[in-house]
Short mmCIF file of C-alpha atoms and ligand atoms in Angstrom, two decimals:
data_model
loop_
_atom_site.label_atom_id
_atom_site.label_comp_id
_atom_site.label_asym_id
_atom_site.label_seq_id
_atom_site.Cartn_x
_atom_site.Cartn_y
_atom_site.Cartn_z
CA GLN A 1 -14.33 -20.03 34.24
CA ILE A 2 -12.84 -22.63 31.75
CA GLY A 3 -9.70 -22.52 33.86
CA ARG A 4 -11.70 -23.44 36.95
CA ILE A 5 -13.67 -26.10 35.32
CA ALA A 6 -10.54 -27.58 33.63
CA GLN A 7 -8.85 -27.72 37.03
CA GLN A 8 -11.95 -29.52 38.52
CA LEU A 9 -11.59 -32.17 35.76
CA GLY A 10 -7.89 -32.48 36.39
CA THR A 11 -7.21 -31.24 32.95
CA PRO A 12 -5.26 -28.02 33.23
CA ALA A 13 -5.77 -25.38 30.49
CA TYR A 14 -3.65 -22.71 29.15
CA LEU A 15 -3.98 -19.90 26.80
CA VAL A 16 -1.23 -20.25 24.17
CA GLY A 17 0.35 -19.31 20.81
CA GLY A 18 -0.71 -16.13 18.86
CA ALA A 19 -3.18 -14.84 21.56
CA VAL A 20 -0.36 -14.70 24.31
CA ARG A 21 2.14 -12.94 21.73
CA ASP A 22 -0.70 -10.70 20.60
CA LEU A 23 -1.47 -9.73 24.38
CA PHE A 24 2.08 -8.50 24.82
CA LEU A 25 2.01 -6.65 21.47
CA LYS A 26 -1.22 -5.05 22.63
CA ARG A 27 -2.99 -6.19 19.40
CA TYR A 28 -6.27 -7.72 18.96
CA ALA A 29 -6.00 -11.56 18.92
CA PRO A 30 -8.74 -12.76 16.31
CA ASP A 31 -8.06 -16.39 17.48
CA LEU A 32 -7.97 -17.47 21.26
CA ASP A 33 -6.33 -20.88 21.53
CA VAL A 34 -6.47 -23.05 24.60
CA ALA A 35 -4.04 -25.75 25.31
CA VAL A 36 -5.40 -28.67 27.37
CA GLU A 37 -3.54 -31.33 29.18
CA GLY A 38 -6.53 -33.95 28.78
CA ASP A 39 -9.52 -34.54 26.80
CA THR A 40 -10.84 -31.42 25.09
CA ARG A 41 -14.35 -32.72 24.43
CA MET A 42 -14.92 -33.69 28.12
CA LEU A 43 -13.72 -30.11 29.00
CA ALA A 44 -16.05 -28.61 26.40
CA GLU A 45 -19.04 -30.63 27.57
CA ALA A 46 -18.31 -29.58 31.19
CA CYS A 47 -18.24 -25.96 30.06
CA LYS A 48 -21.42 -26.42 28.27
CA ALA A 49 -23.08 -28.00 31.43
CA GLN A 50 -21.84 -25.13 33.88
CA ILE A 51 -21.60 -21.93 31.64
CA HIS A 52 -25.05 -20.40 30.75
CA GLY A 53 -25.53 -20.14 26.89
CA ALA A 54 -22.07 -22.01 26.29
CA HIS A 55 -22.02 -24.56 23.38
CA TYR A 56 -19.29 -26.18 21.44
CA GLN A 57 -18.40 -28.08 18.29
CA PHE A 58 -16.09 -31.13 18.55
CA HIS A 59 -13.96 -31.99 15.45
CA ALA A 60 -13.15 -35.75 16.10
CA GLN A 61 -10.55 -35.82 13.14
CA PHE A 62 -8.21 -33.42 15.07
CA GLY A 63 -9.61 -33.96 18.59
CA THR A 64 -10.06 -30.01 18.86
CA ALA A 65 -13.30 -28.33 20.02
CA ILE A 66 -14.49 -24.93 19.34
CA LEU A 67 -16.42 -23.57 22.49
CA GLU A 68 -18.53 -20.40 22.28
CA ASP A 69 -20.31 -18.54 24.97
CA SER A 70 -23.50 -16.60 24.72
CA GLN A 71 -21.84 -13.49 23.67
CA GLY A 72 -20.30 -15.31 20.60
CA VAL A 73 -16.74 -15.38 22.13
CA ALA A 74 -15.11 -18.45 20.93
CA LEU A 75 -12.23 -20.57 22.24
CA ASP A 76 -10.41 -23.12 20.15
CA LEU A 77 -9.70 -26.11 22.41
CA ALA A 78 -6.68 -28.41 21.47
CA GLN A 79 -5.18 -31.04 23.56
CA CYS A 80 -1.38 -30.68 24.49
CA ARG A 81 0.81 -32.69 22.22
CA LEU A 82 4.36 -33.70 21.62
CA GLU A 83 5.50 -33.95 17.95
CA HIS A 84 8.21 -35.98 16.39
CA TYR A 85 9.28 -35.30 12.88
CA PRO A 86 10.06 -38.77 11.20
CA ALA A 87 11.62 -36.90 7.97
CA PRO A 88 12.51 -33.54 7.00
CA ALA A 89 9.29 -31.68 5.71
CA ALA A 90 7.03 -34.51 6.66
CA LEU A 91 4.11 -34.31 8.71
CA PRO A 92 4.72 -35.06 12.38
CA GLU A 93 3.98 -37.92 14.40
CA VAL A 94 1.56 -36.82 17.18
CA HIS A 95 1.16 -38.01 20.79
CA PRO A 96 -0.61 -36.41 23.82
CA GLY A 97 1.86 -34.50 25.86
CA ASN A 98 1.76 -31.78 28.68
CA ILE A 99 2.08 -28.07 28.23
CA HIS A 100 5.88 -28.06 28.20
CA ALA A 101 6.05 -30.74 25.29
CA ASP A 102 3.22 -28.50 23.56
CA LEU A 103 5.31 -25.27 23.83
CA ALA A 104 8.33 -27.23 22.50
CA ARG A 105 6.92 -28.21 19.12
CA ARG A 106 5.98 -24.44 18.38
CA ASP A 107 7.54 -22.44 15.59
CA PHE A 108 9.20 -19.35 17.17
CA THR A 109 9.91 -18.39 20.80
CA VAL A 110 7.40 -15.42 20.64
CA ASN A 111 4.80 -18.03 19.81
CA ALA A 112 5.86 -20.56 22.49
CA MET A 113 4.33 -18.73 25.70
CA ALA A 114 1.58 -19.91 27.81
CA ILE A 115 -0.87 -18.23 30.21
CA ARG A 116 -1.98 -20.38 33.14
CA LEU A 117 -6.08 -20.31 33.52
CA ASP A 118 -6.38 -22.12 36.67
CA PRO A 119 -7.88 -19.87 39.41
CA GLN A 120 -4.92 -20.01 41.83
CA HIS A 121 -2.33 -19.16 39.33
CA PHE A 122 -4.57 -17.34 36.78
CA GLY A 123 -2.52 -14.88 34.46
CA ILE A 124 0.98 -16.47 35.36
CA LEU A 125 3.05 -16.63 32.28
CA LEU A 126 4.92 -19.92 31.25
CA ASP A 127 7.84 -18.50 28.74
CA PRO A 128 10.35 -21.33 28.74
CA TYR A 129 12.13 -19.79 25.71
CA ASP A 130 12.23 -16.37 26.49
CA GLY A 131 9.88 -15.20 24.02
CA GLN A 132 8.86 -12.19 25.90
CA ALA A 133 12.60 -10.83 25.54
CA ASP A 134 12.44 -11.88 21.84
CA LEU A 135 9.29 -10.04 21.34
CA GLN A 136 10.75 -6.81 23.08
CA ALA A 137 13.80 -7.10 20.73
CA GLY A 138 11.75 -7.96 17.71
CA LEU A 139 13.37 -11.23 16.94
CA LEU A 140 12.09 -14.38 15.53
CA ARG A 141 13.83 -17.28 17.04
CA THR A 142 13.24 -20.89 16.49
CA LEU A 143 13.34 -23.24 19.43
CA HIS A 144 16.01 -25.48 18.07
CA SER A 145 18.48 -25.62 15.07
CA ARG A 146 16.44 -28.14 12.90
CA SER A 147 13.28 -26.22 13.04
CA PHE A 148 13.15 -25.15 9.52
CA LEU A 149 14.26 -28.53 8.41
CA ASP A 150 11.65 -30.30 10.29
CA ASP A 151 8.97 -28.02 8.80
CA PRO A 152 9.89 -25.41 6.19
CA THR A 153 6.43 -23.98 6.17
CA ARG A 154 7.98 -22.19 9.62
CA ILE A 155 10.03 -20.17 7.19
CA LEU A 156 7.06 -18.70 5.40
CA ARG A 157 5.18 -18.35 8.55
CA GLY A 158 8.38 -16.37 9.76
CA LEU A 159 8.13 -14.26 6.82
CA ARG A 160 4.69 -13.36 7.54
CA PHE A 161 5.30 -12.60 11.18
CA ALA A 162 8.34 -10.37 10.17
CA THR A 163 6.18 -8.39 7.85
CA ARG A 164 3.10 -7.92 10.23
CA PHE A 165 5.03 -7.23 13.28
CA GLN A 166 8.20 -5.44 11.74
CA MET A 167 10.45 -8.38 13.21
CA ASP A 168 13.56 -9.77 11.94
CA LEU A 169 15.10 -13.27 12.23
CA ALA A 170 17.51 -13.87 15.08
CA PRO A 171 21.06 -14.08 13.65
CA GLU A 172 21.47 -17.76 14.26
CA CYS A 173 18.11 -18.38 12.47
CA HIS A 174 19.36 -16.59 9.33
CA GLN A 175 22.06 -19.31 9.33
CA GLN A 176 19.55 -21.88 9.89
CA LEU A 177 17.42 -20.40 6.85
CA LYS A 178 20.70 -20.75 4.67
CA GLN A 179 21.10 -24.32 5.61
CA ALA A 180 17.67 -25.28 4.96
CA LEU A 181 17.67 -23.73 1.60
CA GLN A 182 21.02 -25.39 0.72
CA ALA A 183 19.28 -28.66 1.67
CA ASP A 184 16.67 -27.73 -0.90
CA ILE A 185 14.07 -28.36 1.64
CA PHE A 186 11.31 -26.73 -0.03
CA THR A 187 11.35 -29.65 -2.59
CA GLN A 188 10.51 -31.95 -0.05
CA LEU A 189 7.29 -30.24 1.14
CA SER A 190 4.08 -31.06 -0.55
CA GLY A 191 2.83 -28.81 -3.06
CA ALA A 192 -0.45 -28.28 -1.18
CA ARG A 193 1.35 -27.28 1.92
CA LEU A 194 3.58 -24.98 -0.08
CA TRP A 195 0.76 -23.27 -1.83
CA ARG A 196 -1.23 -22.98 1.42
CA GLU A 197 1.57 -21.00 3.05
CA LEU A 198 1.98 -18.78 -0.17
CA ARG A 199 -1.59 -18.12 -0.34
CA TYR A 200 -1.62 -16.65 3.18
CA LEU A 201 1.46 -14.62 1.97
CA LEU A 202 -0.33 -13.19 -1.01
CA GLU A 203 -3.41 -12.23 1.01
CA LEU A 204 -1.16 -10.29 3.39
CA GLU A 205 -2.04 -6.55 3.63
CA ALA A 206 1.40 -5.80 3.89
CA LEU A 207 2.40 -7.86 0.91
CA PRO A 208 4.10 -5.01 -0.91
CA VAL A 209 6.51 -4.74 2.36
CA ALA A 210 6.98 -8.60 2.23
CA LEU A 211 8.66 -8.39 -1.10
CA SER A 212 11.86 -6.98 0.42
CA LEU A 213 12.02 -9.82 2.80
CA LEU A 214 11.58 -12.34 -0.06
CA THR A 215 14.61 -10.66 -1.49
CA ALA A 216 16.60 -10.46 1.53
CA TRP A 217 15.94 -14.24 2.55
CA LYS A 218 16.47 -15.38 -0.85
CA LEU A 219 12.93 -16.81 -1.25
CA TRP A 220 11.78 -15.40 -4.72
CA PHE A 221 12.44 -18.81 -6.08
CA LEU A 222 9.46 -20.09 -4.38
CA LEU A 223 7.11 -17.86 -6.54
CA ARG A 224 9.07 -17.04 -9.74
CA PRO A 225 12.26 -18.26 -11.46
CA THR A 226 13.83 -14.95 -10.83
CA PRO A 227 13.27 -11.81 -8.56
CA PRO A 228 11.41 -9.00 -10.39
CA ALA A 229 13.68 -7.15 -12.67
CA SER A 230 12.88 -3.62 -11.55
CA ASN A 231 11.83 -2.42 -8.20
CA THR A 232 8.18 -1.42 -9.50
CA MET A 233 6.64 -4.66 -7.82
CA PRO A 234 5.73 -3.15 -4.48
CA THR A 235 3.93 -0.36 -6.28
CA LEU A 236 2.22 -2.78 -8.79
CA LEU A 237 1.00 -4.90 -5.98
CA GLN A 238 -0.17 -1.90 -3.94
CA ARG A 239 -2.29 -0.68 -6.82
CA GLY A 240 -3.56 -4.24 -7.26
CA GLN A 241 -4.70 -3.89 -3.42
CA GLU A 242 -6.38 -0.65 -4.36
CA GLN A 243 -8.30 -2.08 -7.15
CA ILE A 244 -9.36 -4.95 -4.90
CA GLN A 245 -10.67 -2.69 -2.27
CA TRP A 246 -12.45 -0.55 -5.01
CA LEU A 247 -14.22 -3.68 -6.22
CA SER A 248 -15.10 -4.93 -2.94
CA ALA A 249 -16.62 -1.50 -1.87
CA GLN A 250 -18.64 -1.56 -5.03
CA PHE A 251 -19.63 -5.15 -4.79
CA PRO A 252 -19.19 -6.43 -1.35
CA GLU A 253 -21.07 -9.70 -2.38
CA GLU A 254 -18.67 -10.42 -5.06
CA PRO A 255 -16.62 -13.46 -4.26
CA LEU A 256 -12.97 -12.68 -4.88
CA ALA A 257 -9.81 -14.68 -3.97
CA ILE A 258 -7.49 -11.94 -3.37
CA PHE A 259 -4.48 -14.15 -3.95
CA ILE A 260 -5.44 -14.69 -7.78
CA PRO A 261 -4.90 -10.93 -8.74
CA MET A 262 -1.85 -10.79 -6.60
CA LEU A 263 -0.41 -13.79 -8.36
CA THR A 264 -1.28 -12.67 -11.65
CA LEU A 265 0.60 -9.41 -10.89
CA ILE A 266 3.79 -11.37 -9.72
CA TRP A 267 3.66 -13.38 -12.91
CA GLN A 268 2.88 -10.70 -15.20
CA ASP A 269 6.36 -10.70 -16.80
CA VAL A 270 7.20 -14.49 -16.33
CA THR A 271 7.20 -16.95 -19.27
CA LEU A 272 3.90 -19.20 -19.49
CA ARG A 273 6.27 -22.06 -19.42
CA ASP A 274 7.94 -21.19 -16.08
CA ILE A 275 4.30 -20.41 -14.74
CA GLN A 276 3.22 -23.81 -15.90
CA HIS A 277 6.01 -25.41 -13.88
CA TYR A 278 4.83 -23.79 -10.52
CA LEU A 279 1.04 -24.40 -11.53
CA ASP A 280 1.99 -28.24 -11.95
CA ARG A 281 3.14 -28.31 -8.40
CA TRP A 282 0.30 -26.18 -6.50
CA PRO A 283 -3.53 -26.76 -6.45
CA VAL A 284 -4.36 -23.28 -7.69
CA PRO A 285 -8.01 -22.90 -8.41
CA ASP A 286 -9.18 -21.82 -11.87
CA ARG A 287 -5.56 -22.33 -13.29
CA SER A 288 -6.70 -22.42 -16.96
CA GLN A 289 -8.44 -19.01 -16.62
CA LEU A 290 -5.47 -17.68 -14.78
CA LEU A 291 -3.17 -18.65 -17.84
CA ALA A 292 -5.71 -17.46 -20.26
CA ASP A 293 -5.58 -14.01 -18.42
CA LEU A 294 -1.68 -13.97 -18.37
CA ARG A 295 -1.91 -14.75 -22.27
CA VAL A 296 -4.31 -11.77 -22.83
CA LEU A 297 -2.69 -9.10 -20.53
CA PRO A 298 0.26 -8.03 -22.42
CA GLY A 299 -1.69 -7.28 -25.68
CA LEU A 300 -4.60 -5.56 -23.98
CA PRO A 301 -4.17 -2.08 -24.51
CA ASP A 302 -3.64 -2.68 -28.24
CA THR A 303 -6.72 -5.04 -28.51
CA LEU A 304 -8.94 -2.53 -26.64
CA LEU A 305 -7.79 0.28 -28.89
CA LYS A 306 -8.63 -1.73 -32.10
CA ALA A 307 -12.20 -2.42 -30.63
CA LYS A 308 -14.44 0.51 -31.62
CA ARG A 309 -17.89 -0.44 -30.28
CA PRO A 310 -18.74 -0.87 -26.74
CA SER A 311 -19.79 -4.24 -27.19
CA GLN A 312 -16.50 -5.18 -28.92
CA LYS A 313 -14.80 -3.63 -25.79
CA ALA A 314 -17.17 -5.68 -23.37
CA ASN A 315 -16.59 -8.90 -25.42
CA ILE A 316 -12.85 -8.46 -24.83
CA TRP A 317 -13.24 -8.06 -21.00
CA GLN A 318 -15.59 -10.84 -20.91
CA GLY A 319 -12.73 -13.41 -21.84
CA VAL A 320 -10.86 -12.09 -18.78
CA SER A 321 -11.58 -13.02 -15.20
CA VAL A 322 -12.56 -10.47 -12.59
CA ALA A 323 -9.07 -11.12 -11.00
CA GLY A 324 -7.40 -10.58 -14.26
CA ILE A 325 -9.30 -7.33 -14.89
CA LEU A 326 -8.20 -6.01 -11.56
CA ALA A 327 -4.60 -6.94 -12.47
CA ALA A 328 -4.92 -5.22 -15.88
CA MET A 329 -6.43 -2.01 -13.96
CA ALA A 330 -3.01 -2.30 -11.61
CA ILE A 331 -0.65 -3.01 -14.65
CA TYR A 332 -2.12 -0.13 -16.82
CA ALA A 333 -2.80 2.30 -14.20
CA ASP A 334 -1.20 5.19 -16.31
CA ASN A 335 -3.86 4.41 -19.32
CA PRO A 336 -7.00 6.19 -18.16
CA THR A 337 -8.81 4.86 -21.34
CA LEU A 338 -8.10 1.07 -20.28
CA VAL A 339 -9.13 1.71 -16.71
CA ASP A 340 -12.10 3.37 -17.29
CA SER A 341 -13.25 0.76 -19.75
CA ALA A 342 -12.39 -1.90 -17.17
CA ARG A 343 -14.54 -0.07 -14.76
CA LEU A 344 -17.39 0.41 -17.15
CA TYR A 345 -17.31 -3.36 -17.72
CA LEU A 346 -17.19 -4.29 -14.08
CA GLN A 347 -19.81 -1.58 -12.96
CA VAL A 348 -22.33 -1.68 -15.82
CA GLN A 349 -21.78 -3.85 -18.75
CA ARG A 350 -21.58 -7.27 -17.22
CA ARG A 351 -24.57 -6.62 -15.12
CA LEU A 352 -26.96 -5.48 -17.74
CA PRO A 353 -30.12 -7.29 -17.47
CA SER A 354 -31.05 -8.75 -20.73
CA PRO A 355 -34.42 -7.42 -22.31
CA PHE A 356 -35.43 -11.00 -23.18
CA ASN A 357 -34.51 -14.27 -21.63
CA GLY A 358 -34.31 -17.55 -23.65
CA GLN A 359 -37.64 -18.69 -22.58
CA GLU A 360 -39.48 -15.27 -23.72
CA LEU A 361 -37.68 -15.59 -26.85
CA GLN A 362 -39.30 -18.90 -27.46
CA THR A 363 -42.76 -17.56 -26.72
CA LEU A 364 -41.99 -14.87 -29.38
CA GLY A 365 -41.61 -17.98 -31.68
CA LEU A 366 -37.83 -18.60 -31.78
CA LYS A 367 -36.74 -22.27 -31.66
CA ALA A 368 -34.70 -23.73 -28.78
CA GLY A 369 -31.15 -24.43 -29.87
CA PRO A 370 -27.91 -22.80 -30.61
CA SER A 371 -29.51 -20.22 -32.71
CA LEU A 372 -31.39 -18.92 -29.62
CA GLY A 373 -27.95 -18.61 -27.85
CA LYS A 374 -26.74 -16.62 -30.82
CA THR A 375 -29.72 -14.21 -30.69
CA LEU A 376 -29.23 -13.59 -27.10
CA LYS A 377 -25.65 -12.61 -27.72
CA LEU A 378 -26.76 -10.34 -30.59
CA LEU A 379 -29.35 -8.69 -28.40
CA ARG A 380 -26.69 -8.19 -25.56
CA GLU A 381 -24.40 -6.57 -28.16
CA ALA A 382 -27.08 -4.36 -29.49
CA GLN A 383 -27.97 -3.26 -25.88
CA LEU A 384 -24.41 -2.70 -24.98
CA ASP A 385 -24.09 -0.43 -28.18
CA GLY A 386 -27.13 1.65 -27.19
CA GLU A 387 -29.31 0.31 -30.03
CA ILE A 388 -32.00 -1.17 -27.59
CA SER A 389 -32.87 -0.43 -24.10
CA ASN A 390 -36.36 -2.02 -23.31
CA LYS A 391 -38.73 -5.02 -24.43
CA GLU A 392 -40.24 -2.95 -27.12
CA ASN A 393 -37.57 -1.67 -29.13
CA ALA A 394 -35.70 -4.92 -28.63
CA GLN A 395 -38.71 -6.69 -30.48
CA GLN A 396 -38.64 -4.04 -32.98
CA TRP A 397 -34.82 -4.58 -33.42
CA LEU A 398 -35.40 -8.31 -33.83
CA ILE A 399 -37.96 -7.91 -36.51
CA LYS A 400 -35.56 -5.25 -38.33
CA GLN A 401 -32.85 -7.81 -38.20
CA GLY A 402 -35.13 -10.58 -39.78
CA ILE A 403 -34.91 -12.74 -36.70
CA LEU A 404 -38.50 -12.29 -35.85
CA PRO A 405 -41.22 -12.28 -38.63
P1 LIG B 501 -2.15 -15.21 13.55
O1 LIG B 501 -3.57 -16.34 13.80
O2 LIG B 501 -2.14 -14.08 14.26
O3 LIG B 501 -1.64 -15.54 12.20
P2 LIG B 501 -0.95 -17.38 15.17
O4 LIG B 501 0.38 -17.38 16.11
O5 LIG B 501 -1.99 -17.42 16.14
O6 LIG B 501 -1.05 -15.99 14.46
P3 LIG B 501 -1.73 -19.86 13.90
O7 LIG B 501 -1.27 -20.35 12.56
O8 LIG B 501 -3.03 -19.68 14.23
O9 LIG B 501 -1.15 -18.36 14.09
O10 LIG B 501 -0.87 -20.83 14.81
C1 LIG B 501 -1.10 -20.90 16.33
C2 LIG B 501 0.04 -21.27 16.99
O11 LIG B 501 0.29 -22.64 16.53
C3 LIG B 501 1.29 -20.54 16.62
O12 LIG B 501 1.27 -19.49 17.52
C4 LIG B 501 2.35 -21.44 16.96
O13 LIG B 501 2.64 -21.54 18.30
C5 LIG B 501 1.74 -22.86 16.53
N1 LIG B 501 2.10 -23.25 15.10
C6 LIG B 501 1.35 -23.12 13.98
N2 LIG B 501 1.91 -23.69 12.86
C7 LIG B 501 3.01 -23.96 13.41
C8 LIG B 501 4.13 -24.76 12.87
N3 LIG B 501 4.31 -25.06 11.37
N4 LIG B 501 5.30 -25.10 13.35
C9 LIG B 501 5.11 -24.89 14.67
N5 LIG B 501 4.26 -24.19 15.51
C10 LIG B 501 3.18 -23.89 14.79
#
């Protein structure tokens, strides 16, 4: 219906980008992008008026709209645009354009196809760069020779597509990649934009497979000063992914940014000085915890071995983030004592409800202040070591320790 309404308004609409590519790959397309030769808000409004149950959200900053029908199927509407790069790796200047200009600004031929949505020509493919042929040949081809220089994020996008769809760069694009790297193009890209792309890469399910492309495309420098010395990295990352899956099956509500344990594993043999250099450039969240984890990880088996009581072990784990613990479980997968201790901490120890909270301790006669915090910590340790299990024996224990009269 959107094609009909768009035509009535005189603003033709086309299905574009990944959705068209995924259609030919017979893959499920999570996002349906529609390019409109005209005003997206006007089209969204007309759809709302004419399609039962349709509603939309307009994003004034980008001039885009998300249109959703009563079944929850969503379309991302964006105005066709023409882009011009004022300088290498800079953000483009954007002007309204037609569908041909919109396809010309895209990254790879396989992503530069459009399908007409107007009723008379519904389903007709626009494929000005032979994307369909490249898709069949498994080739990622840029639209012009300066593409990677204009926008080096396309190199990392290419790496992701090559990994996900088992494709390769077209021969001339290997040459373009070499030129872009010789021009040191990534130094001109902002840290925030680079980090965004790296994050997507680290979140890839097929990340262990992407590593061989990082080597082949000579891109390891983006993540670490030198490629990993041994070829154990794919196994390590795969183990990390298994641990993440284990955790999310155990605690589906646990918030975890997948890219942090992955980055921890990629950096586990890199010097902290070199890591700091990367962190200075990227807006990585929780960077001080990440550094603290990386500091602790190498000595972890020894530190845990020295800790005899369950509370001592739990205190060690408490200093490591959940992401760091998952990384430790992957690094020391052949140390069952360590892995069991980590699992016990994640599943049980960190979640033990305290027999008393601060307020209850105050009603028992303890004063507020730092000593209250200390008592709570002692109670927790006694609980972890099996000395107390409920309010009654916790109160007895406090009396025995001379904390309560
Ligand atoms: P998926 O969502 O499955 O990862 P996609 O191709 O839909 O794949 P998006 O990042 O959603 O990926 O981008 C949508 C479309 O926008 C792409 O297919 C491509 O045509 C275009 N595009 C996105 N980023 C760029 C870029 N940096 N340079 C040129 N075109 C781009």
